[in-house]
Short mmCIF file of C-alpha atoms in Angstrom, two decimals:
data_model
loop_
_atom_site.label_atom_id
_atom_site.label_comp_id
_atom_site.label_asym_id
_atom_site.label_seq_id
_atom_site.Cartn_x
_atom_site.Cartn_y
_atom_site.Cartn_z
CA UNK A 1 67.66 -357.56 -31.89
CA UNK A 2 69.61 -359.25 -29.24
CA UNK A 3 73.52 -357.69 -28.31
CA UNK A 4 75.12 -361.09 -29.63
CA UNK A 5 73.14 -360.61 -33.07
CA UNK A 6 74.03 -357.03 -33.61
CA UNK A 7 77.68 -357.80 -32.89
CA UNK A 8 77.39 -361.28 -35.67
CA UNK A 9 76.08 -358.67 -37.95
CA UNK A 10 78.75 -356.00 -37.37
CA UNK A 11 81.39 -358.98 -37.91
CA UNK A 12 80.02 -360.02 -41.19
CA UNK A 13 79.97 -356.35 -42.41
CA UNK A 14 83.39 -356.21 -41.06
CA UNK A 15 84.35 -359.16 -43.96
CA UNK A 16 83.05 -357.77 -46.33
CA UNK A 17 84.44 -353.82 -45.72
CA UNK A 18 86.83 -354.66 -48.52
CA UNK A 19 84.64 -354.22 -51.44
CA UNK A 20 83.08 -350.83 -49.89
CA UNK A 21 86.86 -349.93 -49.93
CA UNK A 22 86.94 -350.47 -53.56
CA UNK A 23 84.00 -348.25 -53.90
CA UNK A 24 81.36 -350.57 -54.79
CA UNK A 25 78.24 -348.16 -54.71
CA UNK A 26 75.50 -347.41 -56.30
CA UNK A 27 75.95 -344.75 -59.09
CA UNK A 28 74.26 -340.88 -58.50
CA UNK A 29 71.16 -342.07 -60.87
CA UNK A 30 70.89 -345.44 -58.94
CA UNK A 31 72.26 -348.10 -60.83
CA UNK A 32 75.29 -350.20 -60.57
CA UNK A 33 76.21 -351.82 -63.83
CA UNK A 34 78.13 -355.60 -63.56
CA UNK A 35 80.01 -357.54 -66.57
CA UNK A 36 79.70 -361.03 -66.76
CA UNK A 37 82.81 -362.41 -68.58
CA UNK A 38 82.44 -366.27 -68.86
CA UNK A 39 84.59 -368.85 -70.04
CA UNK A 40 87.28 -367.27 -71.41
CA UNK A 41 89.37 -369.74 -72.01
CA UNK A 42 92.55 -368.21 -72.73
CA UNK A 43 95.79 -369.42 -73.74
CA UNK A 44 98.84 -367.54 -73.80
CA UNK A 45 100.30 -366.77 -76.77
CA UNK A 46 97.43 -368.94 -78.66
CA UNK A 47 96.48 -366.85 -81.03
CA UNK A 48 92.86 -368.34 -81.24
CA UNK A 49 92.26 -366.48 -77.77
CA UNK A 50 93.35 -363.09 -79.13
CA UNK A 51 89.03 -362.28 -79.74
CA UNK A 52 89.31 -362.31 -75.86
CA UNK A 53 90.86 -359.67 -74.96
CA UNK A 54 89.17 -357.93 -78.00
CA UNK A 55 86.25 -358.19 -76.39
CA UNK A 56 86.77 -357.38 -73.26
CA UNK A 57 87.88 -354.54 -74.17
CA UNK A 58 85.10 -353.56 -76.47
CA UNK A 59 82.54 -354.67 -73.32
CA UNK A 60 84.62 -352.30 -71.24
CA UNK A 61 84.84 -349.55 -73.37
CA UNK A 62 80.74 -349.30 -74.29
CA UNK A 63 79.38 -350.77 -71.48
CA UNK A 64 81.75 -348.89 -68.67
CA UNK A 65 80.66 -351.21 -66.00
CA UNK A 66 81.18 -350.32 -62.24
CA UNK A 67 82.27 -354.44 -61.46
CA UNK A 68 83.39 -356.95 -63.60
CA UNK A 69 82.80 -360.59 -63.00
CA UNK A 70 84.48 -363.51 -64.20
CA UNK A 71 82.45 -366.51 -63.68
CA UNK A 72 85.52 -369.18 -64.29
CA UNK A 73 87.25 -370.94 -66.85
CA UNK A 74 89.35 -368.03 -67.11
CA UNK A 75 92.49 -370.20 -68.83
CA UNK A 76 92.26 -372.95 -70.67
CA UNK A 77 96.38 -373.56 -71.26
CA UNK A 78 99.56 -373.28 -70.34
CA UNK A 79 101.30 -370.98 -68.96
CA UNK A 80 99.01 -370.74 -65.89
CA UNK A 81 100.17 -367.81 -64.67
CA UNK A 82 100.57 -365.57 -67.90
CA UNK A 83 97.17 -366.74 -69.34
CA UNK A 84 95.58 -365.48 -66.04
CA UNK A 85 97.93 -362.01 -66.14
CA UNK A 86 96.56 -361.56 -69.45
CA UNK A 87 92.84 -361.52 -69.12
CA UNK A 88 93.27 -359.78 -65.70
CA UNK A 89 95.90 -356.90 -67.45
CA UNK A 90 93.06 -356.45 -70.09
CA UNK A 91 89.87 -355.87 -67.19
CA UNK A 92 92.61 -353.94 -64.94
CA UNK A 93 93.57 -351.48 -67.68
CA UNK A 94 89.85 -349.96 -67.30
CA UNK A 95 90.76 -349.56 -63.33
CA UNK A 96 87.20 -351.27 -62.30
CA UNK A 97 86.81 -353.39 -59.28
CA UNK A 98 86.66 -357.25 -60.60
CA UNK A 99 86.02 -360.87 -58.61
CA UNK A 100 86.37 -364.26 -59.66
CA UNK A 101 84.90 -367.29 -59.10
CA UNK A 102 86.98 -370.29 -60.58
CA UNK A 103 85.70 -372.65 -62.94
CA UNK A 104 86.39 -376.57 -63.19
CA UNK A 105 89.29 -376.26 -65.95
CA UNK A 106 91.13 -373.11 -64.39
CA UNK A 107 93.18 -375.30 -62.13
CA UNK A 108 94.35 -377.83 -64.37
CA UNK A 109 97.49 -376.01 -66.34
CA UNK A 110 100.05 -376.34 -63.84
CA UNK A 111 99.02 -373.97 -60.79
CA UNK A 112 95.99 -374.41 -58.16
CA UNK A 113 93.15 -372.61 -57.43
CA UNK A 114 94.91 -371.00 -54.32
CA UNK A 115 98.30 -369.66 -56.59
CA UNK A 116 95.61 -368.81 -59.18
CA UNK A 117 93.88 -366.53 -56.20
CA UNK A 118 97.33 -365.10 -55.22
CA UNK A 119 98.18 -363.67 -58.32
CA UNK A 120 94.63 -362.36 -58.53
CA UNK A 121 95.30 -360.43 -55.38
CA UNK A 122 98.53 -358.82 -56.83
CA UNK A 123 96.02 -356.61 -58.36
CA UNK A 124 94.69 -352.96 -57.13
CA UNK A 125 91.74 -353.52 -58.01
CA UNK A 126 90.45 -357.24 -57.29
CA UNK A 127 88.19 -357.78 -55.07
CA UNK A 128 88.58 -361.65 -55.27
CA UNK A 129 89.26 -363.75 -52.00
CA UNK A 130 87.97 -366.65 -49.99
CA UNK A 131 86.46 -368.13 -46.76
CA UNK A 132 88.66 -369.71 -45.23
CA UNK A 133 87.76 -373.35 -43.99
CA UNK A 134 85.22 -373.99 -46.12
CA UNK A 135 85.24 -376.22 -49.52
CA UNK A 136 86.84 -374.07 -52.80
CA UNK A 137 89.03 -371.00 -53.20
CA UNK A 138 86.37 -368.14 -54.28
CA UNK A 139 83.77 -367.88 -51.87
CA UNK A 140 83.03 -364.51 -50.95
CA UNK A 141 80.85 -361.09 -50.58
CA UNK A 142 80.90 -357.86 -51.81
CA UNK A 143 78.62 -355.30 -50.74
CA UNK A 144 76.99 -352.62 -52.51
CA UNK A 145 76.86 -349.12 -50.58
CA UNK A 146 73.57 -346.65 -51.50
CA UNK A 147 74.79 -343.60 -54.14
CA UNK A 148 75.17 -341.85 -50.73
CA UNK A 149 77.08 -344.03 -48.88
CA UNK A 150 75.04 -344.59 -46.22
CA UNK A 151 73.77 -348.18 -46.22
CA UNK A 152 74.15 -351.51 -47.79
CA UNK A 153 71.45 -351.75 -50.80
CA UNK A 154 72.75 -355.11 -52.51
CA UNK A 155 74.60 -357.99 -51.89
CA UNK A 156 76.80 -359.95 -54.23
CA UNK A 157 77.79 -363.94 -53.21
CA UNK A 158 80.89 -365.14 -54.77
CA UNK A 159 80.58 -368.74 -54.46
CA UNK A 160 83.25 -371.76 -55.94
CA UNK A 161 80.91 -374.28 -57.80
CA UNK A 162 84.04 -376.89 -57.57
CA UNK A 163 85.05 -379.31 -59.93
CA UNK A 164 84.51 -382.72 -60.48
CA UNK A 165 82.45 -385.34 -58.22
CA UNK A 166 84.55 -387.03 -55.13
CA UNK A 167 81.99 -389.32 -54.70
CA UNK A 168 82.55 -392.95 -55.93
CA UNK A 169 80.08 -393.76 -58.34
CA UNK A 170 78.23 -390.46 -58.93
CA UNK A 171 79.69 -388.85 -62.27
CA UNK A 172 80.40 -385.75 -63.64
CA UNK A 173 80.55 -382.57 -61.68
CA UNK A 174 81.00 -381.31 -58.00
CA UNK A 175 77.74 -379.67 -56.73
CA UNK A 176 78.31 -376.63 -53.79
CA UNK A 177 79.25 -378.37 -50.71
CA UNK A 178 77.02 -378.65 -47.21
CA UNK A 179 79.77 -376.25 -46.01
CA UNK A 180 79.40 -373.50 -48.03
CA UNK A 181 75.70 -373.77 -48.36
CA UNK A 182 75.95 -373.35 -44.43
CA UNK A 183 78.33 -370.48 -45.20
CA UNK A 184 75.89 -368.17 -47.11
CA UNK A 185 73.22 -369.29 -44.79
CA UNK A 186 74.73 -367.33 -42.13
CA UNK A 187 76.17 -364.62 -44.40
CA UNK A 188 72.76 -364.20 -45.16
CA UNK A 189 71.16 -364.34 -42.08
CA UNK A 190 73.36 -361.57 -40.47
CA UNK A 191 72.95 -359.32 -43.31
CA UNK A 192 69.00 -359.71 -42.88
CA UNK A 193 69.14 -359.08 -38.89
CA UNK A 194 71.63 -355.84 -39.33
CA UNK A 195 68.54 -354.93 -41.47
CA UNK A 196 66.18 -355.16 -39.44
CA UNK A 197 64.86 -358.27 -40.35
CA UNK A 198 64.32 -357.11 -43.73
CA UNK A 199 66.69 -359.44 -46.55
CA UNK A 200 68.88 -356.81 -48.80
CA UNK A 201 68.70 -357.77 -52.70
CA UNK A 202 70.95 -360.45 -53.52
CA UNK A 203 72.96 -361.59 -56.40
CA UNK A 204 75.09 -365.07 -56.99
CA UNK A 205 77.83 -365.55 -59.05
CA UNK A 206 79.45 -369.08 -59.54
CA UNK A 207 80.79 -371.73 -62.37
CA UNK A 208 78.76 -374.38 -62.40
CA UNK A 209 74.98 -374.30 -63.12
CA UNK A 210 72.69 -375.83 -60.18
CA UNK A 211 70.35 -378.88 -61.08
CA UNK A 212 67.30 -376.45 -60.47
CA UNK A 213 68.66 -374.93 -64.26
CA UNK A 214 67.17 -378.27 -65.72
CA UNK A 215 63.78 -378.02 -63.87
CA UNK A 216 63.03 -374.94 -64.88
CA UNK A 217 64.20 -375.09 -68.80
CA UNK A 218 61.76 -378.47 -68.40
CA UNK A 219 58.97 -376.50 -67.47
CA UNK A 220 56.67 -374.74 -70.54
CA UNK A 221 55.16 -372.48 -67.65
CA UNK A 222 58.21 -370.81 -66.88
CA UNK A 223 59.55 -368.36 -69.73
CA UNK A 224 62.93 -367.95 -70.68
CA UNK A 225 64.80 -365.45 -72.76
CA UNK A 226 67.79 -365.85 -74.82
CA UNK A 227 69.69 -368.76 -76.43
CA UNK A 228 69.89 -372.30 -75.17
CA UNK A 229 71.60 -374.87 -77.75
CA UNK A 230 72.66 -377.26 -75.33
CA UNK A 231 71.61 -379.05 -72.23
CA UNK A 232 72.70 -378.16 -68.79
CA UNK A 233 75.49 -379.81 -67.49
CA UNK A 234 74.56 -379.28 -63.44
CA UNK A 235 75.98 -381.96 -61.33
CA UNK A 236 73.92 -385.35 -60.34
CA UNK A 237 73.51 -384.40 -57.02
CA UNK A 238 71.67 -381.59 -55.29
CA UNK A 239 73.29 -380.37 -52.00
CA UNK A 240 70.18 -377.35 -51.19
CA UNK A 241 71.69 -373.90 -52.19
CA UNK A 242 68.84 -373.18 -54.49
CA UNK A 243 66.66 -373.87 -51.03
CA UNK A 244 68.29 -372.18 -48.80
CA UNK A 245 68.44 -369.40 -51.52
CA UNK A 246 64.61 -369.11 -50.94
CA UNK A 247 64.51 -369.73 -47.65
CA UNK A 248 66.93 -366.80 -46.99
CA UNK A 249 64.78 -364.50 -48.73
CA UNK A 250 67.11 -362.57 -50.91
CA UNK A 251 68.68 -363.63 -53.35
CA UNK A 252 67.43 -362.88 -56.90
CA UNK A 253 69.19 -364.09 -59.53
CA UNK A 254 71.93 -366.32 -60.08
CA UNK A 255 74.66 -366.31 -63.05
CA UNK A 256 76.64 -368.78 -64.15
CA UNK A 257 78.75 -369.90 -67.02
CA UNK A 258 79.63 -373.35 -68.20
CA UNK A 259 77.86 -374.28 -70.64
CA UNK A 260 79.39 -372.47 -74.13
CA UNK A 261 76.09 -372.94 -76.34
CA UNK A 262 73.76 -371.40 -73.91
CA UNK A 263 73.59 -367.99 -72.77
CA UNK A 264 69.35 -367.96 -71.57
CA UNK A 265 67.63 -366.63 -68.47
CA UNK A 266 64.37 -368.20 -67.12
CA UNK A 267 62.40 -367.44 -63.86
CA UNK A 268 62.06 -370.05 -61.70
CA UNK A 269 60.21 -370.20 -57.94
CA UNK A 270 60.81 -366.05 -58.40
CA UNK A 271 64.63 -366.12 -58.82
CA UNK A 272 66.20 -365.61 -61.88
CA UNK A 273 68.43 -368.52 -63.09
CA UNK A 274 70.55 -366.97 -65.66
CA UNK A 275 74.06 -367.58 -67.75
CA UNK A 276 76.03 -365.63 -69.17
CA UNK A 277 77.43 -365.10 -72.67
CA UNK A 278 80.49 -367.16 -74.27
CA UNK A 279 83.18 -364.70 -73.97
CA UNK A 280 86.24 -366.84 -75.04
CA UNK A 281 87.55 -367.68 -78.32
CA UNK A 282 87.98 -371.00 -80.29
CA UNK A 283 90.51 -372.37 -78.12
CA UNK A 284 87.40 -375.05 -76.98
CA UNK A 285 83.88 -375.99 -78.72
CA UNK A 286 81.36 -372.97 -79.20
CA UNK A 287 78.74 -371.99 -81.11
CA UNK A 288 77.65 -367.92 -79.93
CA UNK A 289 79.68 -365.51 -81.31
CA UNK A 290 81.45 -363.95 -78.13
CA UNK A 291 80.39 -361.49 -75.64
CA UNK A 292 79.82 -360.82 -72.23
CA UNK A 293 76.43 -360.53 -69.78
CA UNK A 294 74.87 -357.07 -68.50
CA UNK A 295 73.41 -356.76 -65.36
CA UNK A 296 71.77 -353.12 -64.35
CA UNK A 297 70.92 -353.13 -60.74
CA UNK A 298 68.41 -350.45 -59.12
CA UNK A 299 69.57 -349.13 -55.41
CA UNK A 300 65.42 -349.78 -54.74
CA UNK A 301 65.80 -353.03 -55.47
CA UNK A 302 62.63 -353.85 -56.70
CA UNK A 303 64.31 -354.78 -60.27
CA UNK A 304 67.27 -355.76 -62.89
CA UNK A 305 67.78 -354.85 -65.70
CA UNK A 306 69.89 -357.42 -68.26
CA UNK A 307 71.17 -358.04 -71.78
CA UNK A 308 74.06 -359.71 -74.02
CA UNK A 309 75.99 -357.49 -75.77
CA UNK A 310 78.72 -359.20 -78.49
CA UNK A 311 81.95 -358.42 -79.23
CA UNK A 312 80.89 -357.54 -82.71
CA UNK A 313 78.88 -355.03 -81.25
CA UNK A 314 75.34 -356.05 -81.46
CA UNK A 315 73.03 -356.04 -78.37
CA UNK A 316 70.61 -358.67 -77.14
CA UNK A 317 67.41 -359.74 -75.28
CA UNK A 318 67.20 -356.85 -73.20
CA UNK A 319 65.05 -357.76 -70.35
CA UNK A 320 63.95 -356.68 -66.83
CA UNK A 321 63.36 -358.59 -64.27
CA UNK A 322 60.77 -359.49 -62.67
CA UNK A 323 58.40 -357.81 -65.58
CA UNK A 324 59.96 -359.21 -68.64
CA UNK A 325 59.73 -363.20 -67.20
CA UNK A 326 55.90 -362.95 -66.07
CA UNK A 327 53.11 -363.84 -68.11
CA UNK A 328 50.57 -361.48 -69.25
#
């Protein structure tokens, strides 16, 4: 390993040192435990959203997570800032580390994506922030620190899915931009030299589903587990992440929200393409009772563990991956 790579490694650790400072580790046994909390879509004072912060609370209390992710369309309503203090009081009463990445409706009740981040950061415990000079205002990394604290074991990317398309005559939503697909690229690839060449486990968290969710739904050889009860809504155009996802080597699953009526996982080209569960109330169209997405990483990273668990209580499709997804 050349000088000038070692020191682009030690940089990129050096961006990311603020999750390790929120204690993002593994757990003595060797797990770290992440909630997915999707769609939301809270109003304040609306008293359709009040299930919301019922279940988060009942997710938080059972489930006692070590991160919390909220995969966007955390408000849905006016006002801006209130709606967003009031999911965020309800995860930061449990004192847990928790990111964001913002969905396509969060910035359109009166405040942008950057105030929306601001307030975010008033909190102790968020972990939320952004790269600078690239497209969107949630792109970011966490690291995950071995039980011991001696190492990096797993990687989180944080990545803003957008909005709506920019391009004259294409329709329907933004894709991730060149930009940011060049960001994790070299995220990536200095994480994998300060390892020796090896790539450390990887997990993505953004808004928006990638066109590579329709191919593999498509596909009778490649299994899926869960619900799915609508189709995807990924953008018309595909701008490479999912490729330079498996060119990188490391990532292994991606979650995403979106899409209300489907909360399924499927493997596809070895990564797991997963969403997470409804977790808002009737303030917009659903048809899943509410809950929120498990995710049960191993510090050896050689697999996940997954599930839904409801608000109500219930638990489902428990799965492991890669075991669970292969065929017999």
């Amino acid at each position: 390993m050349t000088t000038r790579t070692i020191l682009t490694a030690l940089l990129v650790l050096a961006t990311v040192f603020p999750s390790l400072a929120q204690g993002l580790r593994f757990r003595p046994d060797g797990t770290f435990k992440i909630a997915q909390f999707t769609d939301t879509h809270y109003i304040h004072g609306d008293a359709r959203a009040d299930t919301v912060i019922k279940n988060i609370r009942h997710v938080m209390e059972t489930e006692r997570p070590d991160l919390v992710m909220l995969t966007g369309d955390v408000i849905y309503g006016k006002p801006a800032e209130q709606s967003l203090r009031d999911v965020l009081d309800a995860v930061a009463a449990f004192n847990v580390p928790f990111g964001i990445v913002f969905g396509n409706h969060d910035d359109e009740q009166g405040l942008d994506r950057a105030a929306l981040l601001r307030i975010a950061q008033t909190y102790p415990t968020n972990v939320t922030r952004t790269e600078p000079g690239i497209h969107g205002s949630s792109n970011y990394v966490l690291t995950l620190a071995r039980h011991d604290g001696t190492d990096t074991a797993a990687v989180i990317y944080a990545i803003d899915s957008n909005a709506y398309s920019q391009i004259e005559g294409v329709k329907g939503y933004d894709y991730v931009r060149s930009d940011q697909v060049e960001w994790y690229r070299r995220i990536s690839r200095s994480l994998t030299a300060a390892n020796g060449g090896t790539p450390r486990p990887a997990y993505a968290f953004f808004h928006i589903p990638l066109p590579e969710y329709s191919e593999a739904v498509a596909d009778d050889e490649a299994p899926f587990i869960g619900t799915r009860k609508e189709r995807v809504c990924a953008p018309a155009l595909n701008s490479g992440l999912f490729a330079a996802m498996k060119e990188c080597g490391d990532v292994r699953a991606t979650f995403v929200g979106h899409d209300h009526s489907n909360d399924y996982a499927v493997l596809w080209h070895g990564i797991l393409l997963a969403y997470g569960r409804y977790s808002g109330g009737n303030t917009v169209y659903n048809d899943l009772p509410n809950g929120a997405r498990l995710i049960e990483l191993h510090e050896d990273g050689q697999r996940f563990d997954t599930w839904v668990r409801l608000a109500d209580g219930q638990v489902l499709n428990r799965a492991t991956c890669p075991d669970s997804f292969l065929r017999k």
